[in-house]
mmCIF file of C-alpha atoms and ligand atoms in Angstrom:
data_model
loop_
_atom_site.group_PDB
_atom_site.id
_atom_site.type_symbol
_atom_site.label_atom_id
_atom_site.label_comp_id
_atom_site.label_asym_id
_atom_site.label_seq_id
_atom_site.Cartn_x
_atom_site.Cartn_y
_atom_site.Cartn_z
ATOM 1 C CA MET J 15 8.190 -19.094 -11.975
ATOM 2 C CA LEU J 16 4.713 -18.726 -13.425
ATOM 3 C CA ALA J 17 3.341 -15.270 -14.191
ATOM 4 C CA VAL J 18 0.330 -13.590 -15.734
ATOM 5 C CA GLN J 19 1.971 -11.642 -18.558
ATOM 6 C CA PHE J 20 1.550 -10.307 -22.090
ATOM 7 C CA ASP J 21 3.923 -10.568 -25.043
ATOM 8 C CA ARG J 22 2.075 -8.079 -27.267
ATOM 9 C CA PHE J 23 -0.016 -4.964 -26.621
ATOM 10 C CA GLY J 24 -3.763 -5.261 -26.948
ATOM 11 C CA PRO J 25 -7.093 -6.010 -25.239
ATOM 12 C CA PRO J 26 -7.334 -7.918 -21.947
ATOM 13 C CA ASP J 27 -7.133 -11.324 -23.640
ATOM 14 C CA VAL J 28 -3.456 -10.785 -24.501
ATOM 15 C CA LEU J 29 -2.869 -11.727 -20.842
ATOM 16 C CA GLU J 30 -1.847 -15.329 -20.335
ATOM 17 C CA ILE J 31 -0.041 -17.444 -17.801
ATOM 18 C CA GLY J 32 3.514 -18.215 -18.874
ATOM 19 C CA VAL J 33 6.945 -18.944 -17.480
ATOM 20 C CA ALA J 34 9.137 -16.012 -16.428
ATOM 21 C CA PRO J 35 12.591 -15.808 -14.848
ATOM 22 C CA ASP J 36 12.613 -15.992 -11.048
ATOM 23 C CA PRO J 37 13.300 -12.473 -9.743
ATOM 24 C CA HIS J 38 15.738 -11.781 -6.898
ATOM 25 C CA PRO J 39 15.795 -8.715 -4.648
ATOM 26 C CA GLY J 40 18.437 -6.025 -4.975
ATOM 27 C CA ARG J 41 19.611 -3.667 -2.240
ATOM 28 C CA GLY J 42 16.713 -2.442 -0.110
ATOM 29 C CA GLN J 43 14.203 -4.807 -1.718
ATOM 30 C CA VAL J 44 12.382 -7.959 -0.675
ATOM 31 C CA ARG J 45 10.966 -10.852 -2.635
ATOM 32 C CA ILE J 46 7.509 -12.110 -1.708
ATOM 33 C CA ARG J 47 5.523 -15.168 -2.649
ATOM 34 C CA VAL J 48 2.475 -13.302 -3.924
ATOM 35 C CA LYS J 49 -0.887 -13.953 -2.274
ATOM 36 C CA ALA J 50 -2.835 -11.198 -4.058
ATOM 37 C CA ALA J 51 -2.215 -8.333 -6.484
ATOM 38 C CA GLY J 52 -4.292 -5.241 -7.292
ATOM 39 C CA VAL J 53 -5.315 -4.075 -10.769
ATOM 40 C CA SER J 54 -4.675 -0.363 -11.431
ATOM 41 C CA PRO J 55 -5.375 2.005 -14.352
ATOM 42 C CA VAL J 56 -1.668 2.044 -15.227
ATOM 43 C CA ASP J 57 -1.769 -1.743 -15.764
ATOM 44 C CA LEU J 58 -4.591 -1.381 -18.279
ATOM 45 C CA ALA J 59 -2.877 1.461 -20.137
ATOM 46 C CA LEU J 60 0.481 -0.332 -20.303
ATOM 47 C CA ARG J 61 -1.154 -3.536 -21.559
ATOM 48 C CA ALA J 62 -3.090 -1.659 -24.231
ATOM 49 C CA GLY J 63 0.121 0.049 -25.387
ATOM 50 C CA GLU J 64 -1.496 3.411 -24.567
ATOM 51 C CA SER J 65 0.753 4.562 -21.736
ATOM 52 C CA PRO J 66 3.852 6.675 -22.364
ATOM 53 C CA GLY J 67 5.621 3.896 -20.393
ATOM 54 C CA SER J 68 4.509 1.198 -22.857
ATOM 55 C CA LYS J 69 7.363 1.934 -25.236
ATOM 56 C CA ASN J 70 9.908 1.225 -22.486
ATOM 57 C CA LEU J 71 8.535 -2.189 -21.586
ATOM 58 C CA VAL J 72 10.502 -5.333 -22.234
ATOM 59 C CA LEU J 73 8.030 -7.986 -23.423
ATOM 60 C CA PRO J 74 6.756 -10.267 -22.089
ATOM 61 C CA HIS J 75 5.691 -7.917 -19.321
ATOM 62 C CA ILE J 76 4.114 -8.868 -15.987
ATOM 63 C CA PRO J 77 1.499 -6.286 -14.930
ATOM 64 C CA GLY J 78 0.534 -5.145 -11.440
ATOM 65 C CA VAL J 79 2.039 -2.447 -9.237
ATOM 66 C CA ASP J 80 0.548 -3.558 -5.901
ATOM 67 C CA ALA J 81 1.014 -6.877 -4.157
ATOM 68 C CA ALA J 82 0.872 -8.601 -0.796
ATOM 69 C CA GLY J 83 2.521 -11.833 0.214
ATOM 70 C CA VAL J 84 5.024 -13.660 2.386
ATOM 71 C CA VAL J 85 8.656 -12.530 2.347
ATOM 72 C CA ASP J 86 10.934 -15.331 1.151
ATOM 73 C CA GLU J 87 14.163 -13.489 0.277
ATOM 74 C CA VAL J 88 15.569 -10.163 1.512
ATOM 75 C CA GLY J 89 18.046 -7.973 -0.309
ATOM 76 C CA PRO J 90 21.146 -6.371 1.231
ATOM 77 C CA GLY J 91 20.358 -3.574 3.665
ATOM 78 C CA VAL J 92 16.875 -4.762 4.607
ATOM 79 C CA VAL J 93 16.600 -4.978 8.386
ATOM 80 C CA ASP J 94 12.927 -4.510 9.226
ATOM 81 C CA VAL J 95 11.548 -7.790 7.831
ATOM 82 C CA SER J 96 12.770 -11.317 7.267
ATOM 83 C CA ALA J 97 11.650 -14.529 5.563
ATOM 84 C CA GLY J 98 8.179 -15.572 6.676
ATOM 85 C CA ASP J 99 6.889 -12.058 7.424
ATOM 86 C CA GLU J 100 3.592 -11.016 5.842
ATOM 87 C CA VAL J 101 3.784 -7.701 4.010
ATOM 88 C CA PHE J 102 1.945 -5.523 1.513
ATOM 89 C CA GLY J 103 3.305 -2.795 -0.701
ATOM 90 C CA THR J 104 4.364 -1.692 -4.157
ATOM 91 C CA VAL J 105 6.530 -3.531 -6.646
ATOM 92 C CA ALA J 106 9.908 -2.472 -7.969
ATOM 93 C CA LEU J 107 10.506 -2.028 -11.748
ATOM 94 C CA ALA J 108 9.923 1.742 -11.441
ATOM 95 C CA GLY J 109 6.248 1.277 -10.702
ATOM 96 C CA LEU J 110 5.555 -0.406 -14.031
ATOM 97 C CA GLY J 111 4.612 -3.918 -12.960
ATOM 98 C CA GLY J 112 5.626 -7.352 -11.760
ATOM 99 C CA ALA J 113 2.908 -8.204 -9.227
ATOM 100 C CA THR J 114 0.836 -10.889 -10.966
ATOM 101 C CA ALA J 115 3.381 -13.661 -10.603
ATOM 102 C CA GLU J 116 4.398 -16.366 -8.178
ATOM 103 C CA TYR J 117 7.113 -14.059 -6.842
ATOM 104 C CA ALA J 118 7.358 -10.275 -6.891
ATOM 105 C CA ILE J 119 10.017 -7.810 -5.806
ATOM 106 C CA LEU J 120 8.769 -5.049 -3.503
ATOM 107 C CA ASP J 121 10.712 -1.875 -2.945
ATOM 108 C CA PHE J 122 8.226 -0.394 -0.459
ATOM 109 C CA TRP J 123 6.230 -2.356 2.091
ATOM 110 C CA GLY J 124 4.481 -2.343 5.421
ATOM 111 C CA ARG J 125 3.699 -5.303 7.663
ATOM 112 C CA LYS J 126 0.306 -6.737 6.833
ATOM 113 C CA PRO J 127 -1.976 -6.332 9.828
ATOM 114 C CA GLU J 128 -3.373 -9.649 11.019
ATOM 115 C CA ARG J 129 -6.954 -8.510 10.541
ATOM 116 C CA MET J 130 -6.365 -7.290 6.982
ATOM 117 C CA PRO J 131 -7.475 -9.966 4.481
ATOM 118 C CA TRP J 132 -4.929 -10.856 1.774
ATOM 119 C CA HIS J 133 -7.232 -9.594 -0.964
ATOM 120 C CA GLU J 134 -7.395 -6.140 0.633
ATOM 121 C CA ALA J 135 -3.676 -6.067 1.326
ATOM 122 C CA GLY J 136 -2.887 -6.934 -2.294
ATOM 123 C CA GLY J 137 -4.699 -3.846 -3.546
ATOM 124 C CA ALA J 138 -3.529 -1.364 -0.932
ATOM 125 C CA GLY J 139 0.054 -0.278 -1.705
ATOM 126 C CA SER J 140 -0.033 2.470 -4.323
ATOM 127 C CA GLY J 141 -3.511 3.688 -3.327
ATOM 128 C CA VAL J 142 -2.356 4.316 0.222
ATOM 129 C CA GLU J 143 0.872 6.000 -0.886
ATOM 130 C CA THR J 144 -0.963 8.183 -3.404
ATOM 131 C CA ALA J 145 -3.759 9.138 -1.015
ATOM 132 C CA THR J 146 -1.358 9.993 1.805
ATOM 133 C CA ARG J 147 0.797 12.103 -0.511
ATOM 134 C CA ALA J 148 -2.232 14.036 -1.797
ATOM 135 C CA LEU J 149 -3.685 14.653 1.680
ATOM 136 C CA ASP J 150 -0.296 15.875 2.925
ATOM 137 C CA LEU J 151 0.050 18.222 -0.044
ATOM 138 C CA LEU J 152 -3.393 19.666 0.663
ATOM 139 C CA ASP J 153 -2.574 19.756 4.392
ATOM 140 C CA VAL J 154 -5.926 18.162 5.229
ATOM 141 C CA ARG J 155 -6.514 18.448 8.963
ATOM 142 C CA ASP J 156 -9.072 17.896 11.676
ATOM 143 C CA GLY J 157 -12.251 19.945 11.183
ATOM 144 C CA MET J 158 -11.688 20.763 7.507
ATOM 145 C CA THR J 159 -14.119 19.876 4.746
ATOM 146 C CA LEU J 160 -12.554 17.983 1.835
ATOM 147 C CA LEU J 161 -14.271 17.400 -1.505
ATOM 148 C CA VAL J 162 -12.990 14.392 -3.489
ATOM 149 C CA HIS J 163 -13.918 13.998 -7.156
ATOM 150 C CA GLY J 164 -13.640 10.377 -8.333
ATOM 151 C CA ALA J 165 -14.253 9.261 -4.741
ATOM 152 C CA ALA J 166 -15.460 5.711 -5.452
ATOM 153 C CA GLY J 167 -12.472 4.419 -7.473
ATOM 154 C CA GLY J 168 -9.415 2.569 -6.225
ATOM 155 C CA VAL J 169 -7.553 5.665 -5.028
ATOM 156 C CA GLY J 170 -10.657 7.710 -4.146
ATOM 157 C CA SER J 171 -12.043 5.049 -1.802
ATOM 158 C CA VAL J 172 -8.750 5.105 0.091
ATOM 159 C CA VAL J 173 -8.470 8.908 0.154
ATOM 160 C CA VAL J 174 -11.915 9.406 1.670
ATOM 161 C CA GLN J 175 -11.212 7.021 4.561
ATOM 162 C CA LEU J 176 -7.744 8.429 5.307
ATOM 163 C CA ALA J 177 -9.143 11.982 5.257
ATOM 164 C CA ALA J 178 -11.914 10.975 7.676
ATOM 165 C CA ALA J 179 -9.286 9.364 9.924
ATOM 166 C CA ARG J 180 -7.568 12.789 10.044
ATOM 167 C CA GLY J 181 -10.816 14.264 11.336
ATOM 168 C CA ALA J 182 -11.936 15.883 8.078
ATOM 169 C CA ARG J 183 -15.540 16.022 6.887
ATOM 170 C CA VAL J 184 -15.487 14.320 3.502
ATOM 171 C CA LEU J 185 -17.760 14.981 0.547
ATOM 172 C CA GLY J 186 -17.459 12.391 -2.197
ATOM 173 C CA ALA J 187 -18.353 13.292 -5.777
ATOM 174 C CA ALA J 188 -19.183 10.323 -7.982
ATOM 175 C CA ARG J 189 -21.899 9.121 -10.311
ATOM 176 C CA VAL J 190 -25.263 8.514 -8.603
ATOM 177 C CA GLU J 191 -24.912 4.691 -8.882
ATOM 178 C CA SER J 192 -21.896 4.938 -6.564
ATOM 179 C CA HIS J 193 -23.582 7.042 -3.864
ATOM 180 C CA PRO J 194 -24.694 4.053 -1.716
ATOM 181 C CA PHE J 195 -21.134 2.684 -1.959
ATOM 182 C CA LEU J 196 -19.738 6.010 -0.705
ATOM 183 C CA GLU J 197 -22.250 6.032 2.159
ATOM 184 C CA SER J 198 -21.013 2.555 3.114
ATOM 185 C CA LEU J 199 -17.562 4.138 3.549
ATOM 186 C CA GLY J 200 -19.032 6.844 5.809
ATOM 187 C CA VAL J 201 -18.742 9.527 3.131
ATOM 188 C CA ARG J 202 -21.385 12.079 2.218
ATOM 189 C CA PRO J 203 -22.058 11.662 -1.525
ATOM 190 C CA VAL J 204 -22.552 14.804 -3.601
ATOM 191 C CA SER J 205 -22.805 15.896 -7.199
ATOM 192 C CA LEU J 206 -20.448 18.719 -8.125
ATOM 193 C CA GLU J 207 -23.385 20.867 -9.264
ATOM 194 C CA ASP J 208 -25.017 20.587 -5.820
ATOM 195 C CA VAL J 209 -22.180 21.413 -3.444
ATOM 196 C CA SER J 210 -23.703 24.072 -1.220
ATOM 197 C CA GLN J 211 -21.503 23.821 1.885
ATOM 198 C CA SER J 212 -18.208 25.571 2.389
ATOM 199 C CA VAL J 213 -15.272 23.456 1.186
ATOM 200 C CA ASP J 214 -11.704 23.966 2.451
ATOM 201 C CA ARG J 215 -9.854 21.633 0.100
ATOM 202 C CA ALA J 216 -10.607 19.680 -3.077
ATOM 203 C CA LEU J 217 -8.838 16.667 -4.595
ATOM 204 C CA ASP J 218 -9.374 15.572 -8.182
ATOM 205 C CA VAL J 219 -8.760 11.836 -8.555
ATOM 206 C CA ALA J 220 -10.729 11.243 -11.762
ATOM 207 C CA GLY J 221 -9.000 13.645 -14.152
ATOM 208 C CA ALA J 222 -12.323 14.381 -15.811
ATOM 209 C CA GLY J 223 -11.896 18.079 -16.589
ATOM 210 C CA VAL J 224 -13.479 19.522 -13.437
ATOM 211 C CA LEU J 225 -10.629 21.645 -12.125
ATOM 212 C CA ASP J 226 -12.389 24.962 -12.889
ATOM 213 C CA ASP J 227 -15.377 23.759 -10.840
ATOM 214 C CA LEU J 228 -13.147 22.732 -7.942
ATOM 215 C CA ILE J 229 -11.316 26.088 -7.956
ATOM 216 C CA LYS J 230 -14.681 27.860 -7.876
ATOM 217 C CA ILE J 231 -15.976 25.680 -5.022
ATOM 218 C CA THR J 232 -12.913 26.122 -2.788
ATOM 219 C CA GLY J 233 -12.340 29.735 -3.827
ATOM 220 C CA SER J 234 -8.590 29.271 -4.372
ATOM 221 C CA VAL J 235 -6.366 27.465 -6.841
ATOM 222 C CA ASP J 236 -4.025 26.709 -3.913
ATOM 223 C CA ASP J 237 -6.664 24.561 -2.218
ATOM 224 C CA VAL J 238 -6.996 22.151 -5.143
ATOM 225 C CA VAL J 239 -4.713 19.237 -6.085
ATOM 226 C CA THR J 240 -5.128 16.848 -8.985
ATOM 227 C CA LEU J 241 -3.726 13.339 -9.342
ATOM 228 C CA ALA J 242 -4.895 12.766 -12.889
ATOM 229 C CA ASP J 243 -5.507 15.988 -14.869
ATOM 230 C CA PHE J 244 -2.465 17.052 -16.884
ATOM 231 C CA GLU J 245 -4.119 20.435 -17.539
ATOM 232 C CA GLY J 246 -3.651 21.195 -13.836
ATOM 233 C CA PRO J 247 -0.336 23.062 -13.964
ATOM 234 C CA SER J 248 -1.542 25.335 -16.803
ATOM 235 C CA LYS J 249 -4.383 26.428 -14.491
ATOM 236 C CA GLY J 250 -2.079 26.848 -11.486
ATOM 237 C CA VAL J 251 -3.329 23.613 -9.862
ATOM 238 C CA ARG J 252 -0.716 21.298 -8.386
ATOM 239 C CA LEU J 253 -0.465 17.919 -10.143
ATOM 240 C CA SER J 254 0.982 15.311 -7.802
ATOM 241 C CA MET J 255 2.781 12.400 -9.443
ATOM 242 C CA GLY J 256 4.526 9.581 -7.594
ATOM 243 C CA ARG J 257 6.762 7.005 -9.097
ATOM 244 C CA PRO J 258 8.195 6.534 -11.687
ATOM 245 C CA ALA J 259 9.098 10.211 -11.373
ATOM 246 C CA GLY J 260 10.560 9.173 -8.008
ATOM 247 C CA GLN J 261 9.454 12.288 -6.190
ATOM 248 C CA VAL J 262 8.311 10.530 -3.046
ATOM 249 C CA ASP J 263 9.100 7.793 -0.601
ATOM 250 C CA GLY J 264 6.718 4.971 -1.512
ATOM 251 C CA ARG J 265 6.525 3.789 2.126
ATOM 252 C CA HIS J 266 4.466 6.885 2.761
ATOM 253 C CA GLY J 267 1.330 5.928 4.658
ATOM 254 C CA LEU J 268 1.788 2.137 4.682
ATOM 255 C CA VAL J 269 2.720 1.980 8.362
ATOM 256 C CA ASP J 270 0.023 4.457 9.409
ATOM 257 C CA VAL J 271 -2.645 2.602 7.496
ATOM 258 C CA ALA J 272 -1.676 -0.687 9.130
ATOM 259 C CA ALA J 273 -2.387 0.949 12.498
ATOM 260 C CA LEU J 274 -5.783 2.183 11.246
ATOM 261 C CA VAL J 275 -6.651 -1.324 10.035
ATOM 262 C CA GLU J 276 -5.813 -2.760 13.463
ATOM 263 C CA ARG J 277 -8.249 -0.230 14.987
ATOM 264 C CA GLY J 278 -10.988 -1.096 12.492
ATOM 265 C CA LEU J 279 -10.829 2.379 10.908
ATOM 266 C CA PHE J 280 -9.725 1.433 7.402
ATOM 267 C CA ARG J 281 -10.400 -1.200 4.779
ATOM 268 C CA VAL J 282 -9.653 -1.573 1.093
ATOM 269 C CA PRO J 283 -12.997 -2.014 -0.658
ATOM 270 C CA VAL J 284 -12.626 -5.013 -2.956
ATOM 271 C CA ARG J 285 -14.847 -4.994 -6.019
ATOM 272 C CA GLU J 286 -14.142 -8.546 -7.187
ATOM 273 C CA VAL J 287 -11.426 -11.181 -6.858
ATOM 274 C CA PHE J 288 -10.259 -13.216 -9.861
ATOM 275 C CA PRO J 289 -8.048 -16.311 -10.063
ATOM 276 C CA PRO J 290 -4.903 -15.751 -12.140
ATOM 277 C CA HIS J 291 -6.193 -17.698 -15.133
ATOM 278 C CA ASN J 292 -9.046 -15.151 -15.326
ATOM 279 C CA ALA J 293 -6.744 -12.126 -15.300
ATOM 280 C CA ALA J 294 -8.229 -10.943 -18.607
ATOM 281 C CA ALA J 295 -11.664 -10.708 -16.966
ATOM 282 C CA ALA J 296 -10.108 -8.775 -14.089
ATOM 283 C CA HIS J 297 -8.609 -6.206 -16.482
ATOM 284 C CA ALA J 298 -11.896 -5.961 -18.384
ATOM 285 C CA LEU J 299 -13.876 -5.290 -15.198
ATOM 286 C CA ALA J 300 -11.372 -2.705 -13.933
ATOM 287 C CA ALA J 301 -12.068 -0.656 -17.080
ATOM 288 C CA ARG J 302 -15.857 -0.662 -16.551
ATOM 289 C CA SER J 303 -17.925 1.912 -14.659
ATOM 290 C CA PRO J 304 -19.079 2.241 -12.005
ATOM 291 C CA ARG J 305 -15.694 1.527 -10.481
ATOM 292 C CA GLN J 306 -15.997 0.945 -6.741
ATOM 293 C CA GLY J 307 -12.801 -0.020 -4.974
ATOM 294 C CA LYS J 308 -10.177 -2.458 -6.257
ATOM 295 C CA VAL J 309 -10.195 -5.426 -8.600
ATOM 296 C CA ILE J 310 -7.864 -8.147 -7.294
ATOM 297 C CA ILE J 311 -5.998 -11.049 -8.930
ATOM 298 C CA GLU J 312 -5.074 -13.910 -6.613
ATOM 299 C CA GLY J 313 -1.527 -15.216 -6.407
ATOM 300 C CA ILE J 314 -0.440 -18.084 -8.642
ATOM 301 C CA ARG J 315 -0.088 -21.452 -6.976
ATOM 302 C CA PRO J 316 2.711 -23.634 -8.352
ATOM 303 C CA SER J 317 0.210 -26.535 -8.395
ATOM 304 C CA LEU J 318 -1.008 -25.055 -11.683
ATOM 305 C CA GLY J 319 1.400 -27.387 -13.384
ATOM 306 C CA ALA J 320 4.660 -25.786 -14.486
ATOM 307 C CA ASN J 321 7.889 -26.175 -12.591
ATOM 308 C CA PRO J 322 7.975 -23.263 -10.124
ATOM 309 C CA GLU J 323 11.766 -23.444 -9.920
ATOM 310 C CA SER J 324 12.215 -22.931 -13.651
ATOM 311 C CA GLY J 325 13.695 -19.813 -15.169
HETATM 312 N N1 NAP C 237 -0.718 10.915 -9.696
HETATM 313 C C1 NAP C 237 -0.511 9.768 -9.097
HETATM 314 O O1 NAP C 237 0.444 9.568 -8.334
HETATM 315 C C2 NAP C 237 -1.508 8.666 -9.333
HETATM 316 C C3 NAP C 237 -1.426 7.469 -8.589
HETATM 317 C C4 NAP C 237 -2.409 6.492 -8.816
HETATM 318 C C5 NAP C 237 -3.414 6.716 -9.760
HETATM 319 N N2 NAP C 237 -3.405 7.882 -10.465
HETATM 320 C C6 NAP C 237 -4.444 8.166 -11.475
HETATM 321 O O2 NAP C 237 -5.599 8.542 -10.763
HETATM 322 C C7 NAP C 237 -6.752 8.144 -11.502
HETATM 323 C C8 NAP C 237 -7.652 7.318 -10.606
HETATM 324 O O3 NAP C 237 -6.995 6.115 -10.224
HETATM 325 P P1 NAP C 237 -7.868 4.950 -9.582
HETATM 326 O O4 NAP C 237 -6.945 3.850 -9.275
HETATM 327 O O5 NAP C 237 -8.744 5.492 -8.519
HETATM 328 O O6 NAP C 237 -8.768 4.552 -10.856
HETATM 329 P P2 NAP C 237 -10.142 3.759 -10.900
HETATM 330 O O7 NAP C 237 -10.203 2.759 -9.805
HETATM 331 O O8 NAP C 237 -10.285 3.312 -12.291
HETATM 332 O O9 NAP C 237 -11.245 4.871 -10.564
HETATM 333 C C9 NAP C 237 -11.427 5.998 -11.363
HETATM 334 C C10 NAP C 237 -12.528 6.827 -10.736
HETATM 335 O O10 NAP C 237 -12.713 8.060 -11.484
HETATM 336 C C11 NAP C 237 -14.065 8.175 -11.871
HETATM 337 N N3 NAP C 237 -14.195 8.835 -13.171
HETATM 338 C C12 NAP C 237 -13.492 8.555 -14.285
HETATM 339 N N4 NAP C 237 -13.894 9.365 -15.288
HETATM 340 C C13 NAP C 237 -14.867 10.143 -14.779
HETATM 341 C C14 NAP C 237 -15.678 11.170 -15.293
HETATM 342 N N5 NAP C 237 -15.564 11.570 -16.582
HETATM 343 N N6 NAP C 237 -16.550 11.781 -14.461
HETATM 344 C C15 NAP C 237 -16.667 11.389 -13.175
HETATM 345 N N7 NAP C 237 -15.937 10.418 -12.612
HETATM 346 C C16 NAP C 237 -15.044 9.801 -13.410
HETATM 347 C C17 NAP C 237 -14.562 6.747 -11.953
HETATM 348 O O11 NAP C 237 -15.966 6.730 -11.862
HETATM 349 P P3 NAP C 237 -16.838 5.671 -12.713
HETATM 350 O O12 NAP C 237 -16.201 4.354 -12.618
HETATM 351 O O13 NAP C 237 -18.156 5.739 -12.048
HETATM 352 O O14 NAP C 237 -16.849 6.187 -14.118
HETATM 353 C C18 NAP C 237 -13.866 6.100 -10.764
HETATM 354 O O15 NAP C 237 -14.541 6.337 -9.579
HETATM 355 C C19 NAP C 237 -6.236 7.385 -12.729
HETATM 356 O O16 NAP C 237 -6.196 8.289 -13.804
HETATM 357 C C20 NAP C 237 -4.841 6.979 -12.316
HETATM 358 O O17 NAP C 237 -4.004 6.804 -13.431
HETATM 359 C C21 NAP C 237 -2.499 8.849 -10.266
#
């Protein structure tokens, strides 16, 4: 098959389209023909050789942890979907990559709602799982006020909508340029310095060294969770990590979010969509502020020229 991949660590232009072995699903997995894949911070860090996971990669490596597409092969034990079904979810390979290719192996998926565009579905998987996990950990419920720092990014823009769907009042902290974007998601934008209302829970998505502020605003270390600040545990703040630590079921939230999409209560904000031969530009944009929603790479069509059955 064809894949966007890199055979050395470096800047975005190390990404190129090449031939990779066709993957096949193992037990509990499905193979999809990829329609769209999301770009995530972990993809950028792995490509640059700056992630702790970089040293474990076998090169060439295919980036991308989120994908949506049409099931074309199911592994043993899979009973909920079959060939031809449209799904979205997260790729196997311990959360390290594999999405930006003609075919990808998913280990967690939900059925793609009919009204969810492929580009949105491709960027949804890990954001939905992460957001659901964090909101559960904080026990965010109807009537509470939740403050989210890093609210406009890929995960933040999902968190704020899922919290609102639970009935929470959501305050979104982000740079001023992103305030109109947050308002478009129905979120009240704030700056951390100006939070005057009472806040029940706070979630740090940006990992920008604001945990002391969040503890002060909520009044309790127990009401704060971080997804990105490794100083958290030393301050008594819970740091929630998903795969590859394998602490959670990656299906978490995918089914619920599909129901919200059907009711018009959730969307994945898409910042820009790139064709696969422009994957380098996609990675470059994903690293640039202000980040608002997801950068998406479209699936590779075999008409690009190489033999799709090769490998
Ligand atoms: N623990 C987990 O399970 C888990 C899962 C997924 C992701 N993550 C981590 O969570 C973080 C966010 O992921 P993402 O996909 O949402 O990334 P993203 O799309 O790149 O968004 C990052 C967000 O954080 C904001 N931000 C970054 N530095 C900031 C700073 N110094 N001050 C204020 N805001 C800042 C960005 O704002 P600007 O663009 O305006 O600067 C942007 O809104 C990443 O570190 C990622 O690795 C953790």
